[in-house]
C-alpha positions as CSV (number, residue, x, y, z in Angstrom):
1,X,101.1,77.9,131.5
2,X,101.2,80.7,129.1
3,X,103.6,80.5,126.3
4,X,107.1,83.1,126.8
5,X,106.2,83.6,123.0
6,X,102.9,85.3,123.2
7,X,104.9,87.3,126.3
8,X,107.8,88.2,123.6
9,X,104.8,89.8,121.1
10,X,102.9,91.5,124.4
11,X,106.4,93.1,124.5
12,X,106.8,94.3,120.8
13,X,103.2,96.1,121.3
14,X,104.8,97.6,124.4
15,X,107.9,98.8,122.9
16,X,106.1,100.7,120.0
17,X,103.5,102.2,121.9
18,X,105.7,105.8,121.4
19,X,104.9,105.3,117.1
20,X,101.6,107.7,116.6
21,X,102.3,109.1,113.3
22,X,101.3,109.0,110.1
23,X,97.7,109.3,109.1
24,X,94.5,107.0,107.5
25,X,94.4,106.5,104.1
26,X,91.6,109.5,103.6
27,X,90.8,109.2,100.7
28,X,88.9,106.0,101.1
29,X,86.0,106.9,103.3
30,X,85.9,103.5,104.8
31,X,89.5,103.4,105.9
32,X,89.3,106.7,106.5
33,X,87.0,106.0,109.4
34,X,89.2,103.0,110.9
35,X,90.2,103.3,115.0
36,X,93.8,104.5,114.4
37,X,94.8,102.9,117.6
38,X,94.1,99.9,116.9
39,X,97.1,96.9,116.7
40,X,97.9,93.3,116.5
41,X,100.6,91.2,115.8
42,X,101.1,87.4,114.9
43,X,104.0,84.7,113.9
44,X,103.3,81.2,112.6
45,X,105.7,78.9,112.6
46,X,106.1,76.5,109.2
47,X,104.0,73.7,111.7
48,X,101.1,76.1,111.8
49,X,101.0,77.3,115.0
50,X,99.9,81.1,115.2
51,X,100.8,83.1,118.2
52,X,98.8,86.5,118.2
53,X,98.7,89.5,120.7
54,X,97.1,92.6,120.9
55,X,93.7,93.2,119.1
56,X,94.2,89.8,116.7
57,X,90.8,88.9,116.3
58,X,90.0,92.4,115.0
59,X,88.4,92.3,111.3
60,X,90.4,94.9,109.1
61,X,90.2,94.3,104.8
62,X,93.7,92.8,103.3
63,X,94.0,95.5,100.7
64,X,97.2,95.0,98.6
65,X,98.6,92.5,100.4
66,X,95.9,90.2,98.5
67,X,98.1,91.2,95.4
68,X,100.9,88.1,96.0
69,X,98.1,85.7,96.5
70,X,96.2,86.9,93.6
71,X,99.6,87.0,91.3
72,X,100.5,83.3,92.6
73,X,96.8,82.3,91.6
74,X,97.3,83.8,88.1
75,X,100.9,82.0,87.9
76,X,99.3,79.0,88.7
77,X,96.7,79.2,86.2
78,X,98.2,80.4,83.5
79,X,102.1,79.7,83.7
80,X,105.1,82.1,84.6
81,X,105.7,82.2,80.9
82,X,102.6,84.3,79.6
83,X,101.9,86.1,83.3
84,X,106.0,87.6,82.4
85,X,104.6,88.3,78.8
86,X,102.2,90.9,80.8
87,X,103.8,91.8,84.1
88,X,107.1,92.7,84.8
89,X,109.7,91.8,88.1
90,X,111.5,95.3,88.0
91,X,110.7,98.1,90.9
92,X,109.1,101.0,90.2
93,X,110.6,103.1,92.8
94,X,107.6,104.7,92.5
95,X,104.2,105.0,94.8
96,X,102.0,102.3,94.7
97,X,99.0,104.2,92.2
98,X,101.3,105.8,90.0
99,X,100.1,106.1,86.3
100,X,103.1,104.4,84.5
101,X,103.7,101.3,82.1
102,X,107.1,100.3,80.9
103,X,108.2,102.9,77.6
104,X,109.1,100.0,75.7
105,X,106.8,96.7,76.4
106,X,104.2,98.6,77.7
107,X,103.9,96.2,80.9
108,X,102.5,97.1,84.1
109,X,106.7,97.0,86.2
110,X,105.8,94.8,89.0
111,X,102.6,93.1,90.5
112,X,102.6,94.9,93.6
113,X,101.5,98.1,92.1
114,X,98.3,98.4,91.3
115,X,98.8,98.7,87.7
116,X,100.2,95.4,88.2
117,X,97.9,93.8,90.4
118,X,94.7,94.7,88.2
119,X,96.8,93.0,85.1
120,X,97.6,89.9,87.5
121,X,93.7,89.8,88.7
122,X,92.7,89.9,85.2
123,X,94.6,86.9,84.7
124,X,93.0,84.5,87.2
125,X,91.1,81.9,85.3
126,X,87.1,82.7,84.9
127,X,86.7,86.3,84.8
128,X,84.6,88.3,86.5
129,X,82.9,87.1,89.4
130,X,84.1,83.6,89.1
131,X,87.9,85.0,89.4
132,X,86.7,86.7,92.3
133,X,85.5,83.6,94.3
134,X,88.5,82.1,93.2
135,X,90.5,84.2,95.1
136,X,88.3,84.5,98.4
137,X,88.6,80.6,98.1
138,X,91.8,80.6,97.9
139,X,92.2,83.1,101.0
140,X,90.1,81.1,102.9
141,X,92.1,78.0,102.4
142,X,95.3,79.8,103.3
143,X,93.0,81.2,107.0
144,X,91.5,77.5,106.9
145,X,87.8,79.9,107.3
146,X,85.3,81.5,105.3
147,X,87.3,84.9,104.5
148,X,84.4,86.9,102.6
149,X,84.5,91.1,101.5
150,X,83.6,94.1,103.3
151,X,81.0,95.2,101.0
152,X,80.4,98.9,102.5
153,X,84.1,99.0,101.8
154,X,84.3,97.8,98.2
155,X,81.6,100.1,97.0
156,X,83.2,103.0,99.2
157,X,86.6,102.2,97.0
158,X,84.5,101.4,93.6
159,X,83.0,105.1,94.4
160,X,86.5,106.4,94.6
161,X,88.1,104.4,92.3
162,X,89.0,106.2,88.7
163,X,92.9,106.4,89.5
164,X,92.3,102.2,89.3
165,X,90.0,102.8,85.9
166,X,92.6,105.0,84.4
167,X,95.3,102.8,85.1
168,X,93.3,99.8,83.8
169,X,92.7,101.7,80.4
170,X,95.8,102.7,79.8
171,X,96.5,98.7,80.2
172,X,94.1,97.9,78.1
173,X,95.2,100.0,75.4
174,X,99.0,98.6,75.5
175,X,97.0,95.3,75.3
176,X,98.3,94.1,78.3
177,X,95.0,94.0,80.0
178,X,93.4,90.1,79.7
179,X,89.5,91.8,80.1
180,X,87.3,94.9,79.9
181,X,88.6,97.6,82.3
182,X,85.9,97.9,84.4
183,X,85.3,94.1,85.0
184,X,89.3,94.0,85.8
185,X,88.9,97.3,88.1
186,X,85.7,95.7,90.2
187,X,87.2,92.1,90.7
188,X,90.6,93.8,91.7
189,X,88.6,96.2,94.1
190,X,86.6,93.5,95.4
191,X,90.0,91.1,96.1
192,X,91.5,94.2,97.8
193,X,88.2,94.0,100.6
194,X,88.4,90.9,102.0
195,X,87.9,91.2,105.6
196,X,91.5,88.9,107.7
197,X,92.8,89.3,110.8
198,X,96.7,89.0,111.8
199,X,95.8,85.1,112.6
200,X,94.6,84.8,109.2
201,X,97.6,86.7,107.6
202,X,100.3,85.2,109.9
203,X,99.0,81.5,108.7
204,X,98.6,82.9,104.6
205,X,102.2,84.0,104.8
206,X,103.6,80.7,106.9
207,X,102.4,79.0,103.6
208,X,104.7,81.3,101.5
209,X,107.5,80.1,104.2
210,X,106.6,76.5,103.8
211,X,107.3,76.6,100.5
212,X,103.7,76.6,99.0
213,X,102.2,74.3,101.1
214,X,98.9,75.3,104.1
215,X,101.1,74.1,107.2
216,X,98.1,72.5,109.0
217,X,96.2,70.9,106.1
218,X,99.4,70.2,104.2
219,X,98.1,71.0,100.9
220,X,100.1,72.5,98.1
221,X,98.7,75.4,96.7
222,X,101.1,77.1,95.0
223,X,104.5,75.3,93.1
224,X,108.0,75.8,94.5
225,X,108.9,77.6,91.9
226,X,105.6,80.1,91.6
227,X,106.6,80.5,95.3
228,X,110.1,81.0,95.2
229,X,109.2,83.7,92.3
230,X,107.0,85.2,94.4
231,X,108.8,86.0,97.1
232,X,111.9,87.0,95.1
233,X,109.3,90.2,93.9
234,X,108.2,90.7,97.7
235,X,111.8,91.0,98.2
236,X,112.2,93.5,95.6
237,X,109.0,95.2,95.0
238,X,106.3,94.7,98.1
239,X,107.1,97.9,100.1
240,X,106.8,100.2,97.2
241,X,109.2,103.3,97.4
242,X,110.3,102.3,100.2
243,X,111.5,99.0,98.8
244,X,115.3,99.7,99.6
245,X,115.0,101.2,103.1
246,X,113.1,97.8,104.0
247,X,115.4,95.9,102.4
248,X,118.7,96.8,103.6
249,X,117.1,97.7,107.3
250,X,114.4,94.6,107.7
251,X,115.4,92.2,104.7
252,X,112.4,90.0,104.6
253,X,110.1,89.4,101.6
254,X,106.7,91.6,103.0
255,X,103.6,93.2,101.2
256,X,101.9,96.1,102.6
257,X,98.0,97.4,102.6
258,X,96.5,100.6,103.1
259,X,94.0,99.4,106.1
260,X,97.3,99.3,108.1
261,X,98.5,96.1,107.3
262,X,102.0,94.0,106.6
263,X,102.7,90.5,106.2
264,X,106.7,89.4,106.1
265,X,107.6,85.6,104.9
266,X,110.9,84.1,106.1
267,X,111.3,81.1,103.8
268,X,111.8,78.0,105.8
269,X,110.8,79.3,109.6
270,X,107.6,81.7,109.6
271,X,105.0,83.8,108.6
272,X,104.5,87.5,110.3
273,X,101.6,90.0,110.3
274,X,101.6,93.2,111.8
275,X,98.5,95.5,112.0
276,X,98.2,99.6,113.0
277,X,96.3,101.9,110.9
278,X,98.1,104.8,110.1
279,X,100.6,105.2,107.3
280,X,103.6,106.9,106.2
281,X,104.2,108.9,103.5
282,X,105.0,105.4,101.7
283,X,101.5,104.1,102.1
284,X,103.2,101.3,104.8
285,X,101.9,101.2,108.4
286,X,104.0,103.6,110.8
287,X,103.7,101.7,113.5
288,X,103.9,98.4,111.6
289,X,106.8,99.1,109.9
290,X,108.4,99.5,113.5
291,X,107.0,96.5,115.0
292,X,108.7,94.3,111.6
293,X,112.2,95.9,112.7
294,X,112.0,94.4,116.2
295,X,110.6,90.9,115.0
296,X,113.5,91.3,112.0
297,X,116.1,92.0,115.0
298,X,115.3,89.9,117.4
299,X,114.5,87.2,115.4
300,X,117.3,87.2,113.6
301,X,115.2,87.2,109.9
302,X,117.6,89.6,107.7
303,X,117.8,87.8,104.6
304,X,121.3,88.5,104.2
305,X,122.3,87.0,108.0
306,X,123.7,83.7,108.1
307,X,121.7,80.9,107.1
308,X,120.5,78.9,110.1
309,X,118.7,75.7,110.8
310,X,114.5,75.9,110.6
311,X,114.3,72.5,112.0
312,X,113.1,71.3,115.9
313,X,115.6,72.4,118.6
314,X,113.9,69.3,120.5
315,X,115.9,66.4,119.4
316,X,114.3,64.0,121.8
317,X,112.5,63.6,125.4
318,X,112.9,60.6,127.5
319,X,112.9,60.0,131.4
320,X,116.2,59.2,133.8
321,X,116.5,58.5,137.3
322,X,118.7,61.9,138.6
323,X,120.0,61.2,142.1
324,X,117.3,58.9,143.3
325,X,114.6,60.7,141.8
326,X,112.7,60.4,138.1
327,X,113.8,63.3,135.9
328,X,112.4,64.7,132.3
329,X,115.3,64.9,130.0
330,X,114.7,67.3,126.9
331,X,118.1,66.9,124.7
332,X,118.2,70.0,122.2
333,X,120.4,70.3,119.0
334,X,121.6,73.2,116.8
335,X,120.7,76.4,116.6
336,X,118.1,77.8,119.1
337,X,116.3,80.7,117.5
338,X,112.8,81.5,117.7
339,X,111.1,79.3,115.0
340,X,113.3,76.2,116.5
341,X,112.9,76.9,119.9
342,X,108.8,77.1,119.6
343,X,108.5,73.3,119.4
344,X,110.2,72.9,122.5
345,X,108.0,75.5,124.3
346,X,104.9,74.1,122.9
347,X,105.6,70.6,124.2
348,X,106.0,71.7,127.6
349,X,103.1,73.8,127.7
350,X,100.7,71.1,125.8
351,X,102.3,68.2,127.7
352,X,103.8,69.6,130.8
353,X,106.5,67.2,132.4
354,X,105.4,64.8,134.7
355,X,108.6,64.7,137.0
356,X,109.1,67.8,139.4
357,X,112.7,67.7,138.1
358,X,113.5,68.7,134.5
359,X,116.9,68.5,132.3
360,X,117.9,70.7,129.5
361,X,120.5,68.9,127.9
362,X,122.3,71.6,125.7
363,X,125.4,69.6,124.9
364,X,124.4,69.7,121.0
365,X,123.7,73.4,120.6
366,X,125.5,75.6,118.4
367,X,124.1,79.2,119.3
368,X,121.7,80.8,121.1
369,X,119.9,84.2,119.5
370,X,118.6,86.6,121.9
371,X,115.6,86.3,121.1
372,X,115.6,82.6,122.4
373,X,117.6,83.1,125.2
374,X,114.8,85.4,126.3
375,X,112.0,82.9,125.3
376,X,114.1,80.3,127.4
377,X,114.8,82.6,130.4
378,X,110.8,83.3,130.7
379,X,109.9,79.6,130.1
380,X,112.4,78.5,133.3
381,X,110.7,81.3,135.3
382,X,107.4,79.4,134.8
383,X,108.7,76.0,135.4
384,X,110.3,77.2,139.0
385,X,107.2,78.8,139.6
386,X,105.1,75.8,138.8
387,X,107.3,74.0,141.5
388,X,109.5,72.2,139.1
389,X,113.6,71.8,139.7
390,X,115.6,72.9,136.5
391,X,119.2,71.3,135.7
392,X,121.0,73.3,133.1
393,X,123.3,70.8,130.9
394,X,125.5,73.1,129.0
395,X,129.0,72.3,128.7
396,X,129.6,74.9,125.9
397,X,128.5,77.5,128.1
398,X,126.5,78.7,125.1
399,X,123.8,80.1,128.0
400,X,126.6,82.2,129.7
401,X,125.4,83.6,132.6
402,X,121.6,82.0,132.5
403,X,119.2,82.9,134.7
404,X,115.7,83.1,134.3
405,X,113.8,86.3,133.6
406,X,113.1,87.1,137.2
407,X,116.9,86.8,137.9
408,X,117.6,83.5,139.9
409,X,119.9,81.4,139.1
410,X,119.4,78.2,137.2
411,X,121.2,75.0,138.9
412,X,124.0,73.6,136.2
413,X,125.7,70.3,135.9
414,X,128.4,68.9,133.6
415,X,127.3,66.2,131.3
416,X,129.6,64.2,133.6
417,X,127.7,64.9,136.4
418,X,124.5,64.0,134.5
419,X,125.9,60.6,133.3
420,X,127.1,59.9,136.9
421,X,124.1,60.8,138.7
422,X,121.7,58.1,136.3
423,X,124.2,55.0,137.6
């Protein structure tokens, strides 16, 4: 049985199919040659699970949205302290290459500028090539693969590349450059052309959501507080000029690239990458932007919505006898959106129930976002269809009006009747 949830992203590809403008980034021949139709989308859960659709196993080069990683790797190294003494938190409001430093310290004003992300390279410990395989390593333990560069790429953007030089100069003499300006500008170009797909991104920014930690290996690899920093700058700073618009309409921490590109975090529940080539006049995916405002929406992500519960919808599972016959009980609690609901839809497609009659016991749940109710109305359409009989245990009525998604209507029972029926 296919998972509703790789059905709910089939259907955000569908529903931006209309978004064709914008344009390649030009003046990089490399990008500049990119299939502009071309798109993929993925969502990791804080567990690690990565649903993809659309073309997800398509190699495309992470661009600036190595620059959290990279900025987290310098934090780590060197300490928030003396990173702060060289880059600032503010936003620019300006585009993401623009030649400015702070009038008064100097400082590059956020990471996620490129003056800001060539200081925050220069600070990885090692220098030079070593910082550079420090940071594919640490991409590849974030995609739990070899990540390696697109080497036609970096020497297509080293060819291009004296906006980067100049801006690494004018760093160097404010002294708030930790190396020589070309070594900074070739490890920085080199970070920026590492070759990920949306699986790889999706499970790189589900570690941001799970507080610093690789959600399948369990590793930490950055501090709660580096990561909690971190994504209080994405907030603020990681769509560029466009920082405010995202804010107010999206509200989740994201970084953009230039290849087409956007990963969003939502701490606590999951990871998101979105991938179509061409860009606005912001620099940000068209398309991608557009495909974030649906996951935002449905998904209920806003920053500034009402906290809710990351944890398992599935409290427990265990087995009754329902009028004669052996029934799998699932009892759910809280909340049901998206990121809770997943473990519940994953346990019934890796371990399928072994009764032909299945209870949803719903007498502990709160709310149910649309987004779930959706997920849950397409996962009862497989079940009937897969010959199984579905009892609906929902005294709250907080499924009003259920049915699943090819309109038939789903047998209910009171929680009296339930108890009743197992005597």
């Amino acid at each position: 049985m296919r998972s509703p949830i790789l059905d709910y992203l089939d259907g955000i590809i569908a529903e931006t199919a209309h978004v064709d403008s914008g344009a390649l980034a030009d003046y990089i021949p490399e990008l500049a040659a990119a299939d502009p139709d071309r798109v993929a989308v993925a969502l990791c859960t804080v567990n690690g699970t990565v649903y993809a659709s659309g073309d997800s196993e398509h190699l495309f080069s992470i661009q600036s949205m190595s620059k959290p990683f990279a900025y987290a790797l310098a934090i780590e190294d060197r300490g928030l302290g003396d990173v702060l003494e060289r880059i600032g938190v503010e936003p620019s409001g300006e585009a993401f290459n623009e030649l400015s430093l702070d009038p008064e310290t100097g400082r590059p004003r956020n990471p996620m500028i490129n003056a800001g992300a060539i200081a925050a390279h220069a600070l990885v410990r090692g220098g030079g090539s070593e910082a550079v395989d420090r940071v594919l390593a640490l991409f590849s333990e974030l995609a739990q693969r070899p990540v390696g560069i697109d080497e036609s790429l970096a020497a297509s953007e080293l060819a291009t590349g004296d906006r980067n030089l100049g801006l690494a100069y004018l760093l160097h003499a404010s002294d708030r450059l930790a190396q020589d300006p070309g070594t900074a500008v070739r490890g920085y170009v080199r970070q920026c052309s590492a070759s990920v797909t949306v699986h790889d991104l999706a499970l790189m920014a589900a570690t941001l959501a799970n507080g610093g930690v690789q959600p399948n290996t369990g590793v930490r690899l950055f501090s709660r507080r580096t990561t909690r920093h971190l994504l209080s700058v994405m907030t603020s700073c990681g769509m560029y000029d466009a920082a405010g618009d995202w804010l107010t309409g999206i509200g989740i921490p994201a970084k953009s690239g230039v290849a087409g590109g956007i990963i969003g975090v939502l701490p606590g529940q999951v990871g998101l990458a979105v991938f179509s080539p061409r860009l606005d006049p912001h620099g940000n995916s068209a398309r991608g932007v557009e495909m974030m405002r649906h996951l935002s929406e449905d998904l209920g992500l806003h920053l500034m919505e009402a906290g809710r519960p990351a944890r398992s919808s599935l409290r427990e599972t265990h087995t009754t006898t329902v009028e004669g016959r052996t029934a799998t009980v699932y009892v759910l609690q809280g909340d049901l959106v998206l990121s809770s609901v997943e473990s519940l839809v994953r346990e019934i497609i890796e371990r399928p129930p072994a009764t032909d009659v299945v209870v949803f016991d719903m007498s502990r749940v709160d709310e149910v976002l649309p987004v779930a109710r959706r997920t849950s109305a397409e996962t009862a359409t497989k079940l009937v269809d897969n010959g199984y009989r579905i009892i609906l245990v929902d005294p709250e009525q907080t499924l009003h009006d259920f049915r699943d998604s090819r309109g038939r209507d789903v047998e209910r029972w009171s929680s009296e009747r339930l108890a009743k029926s197992q005597r």
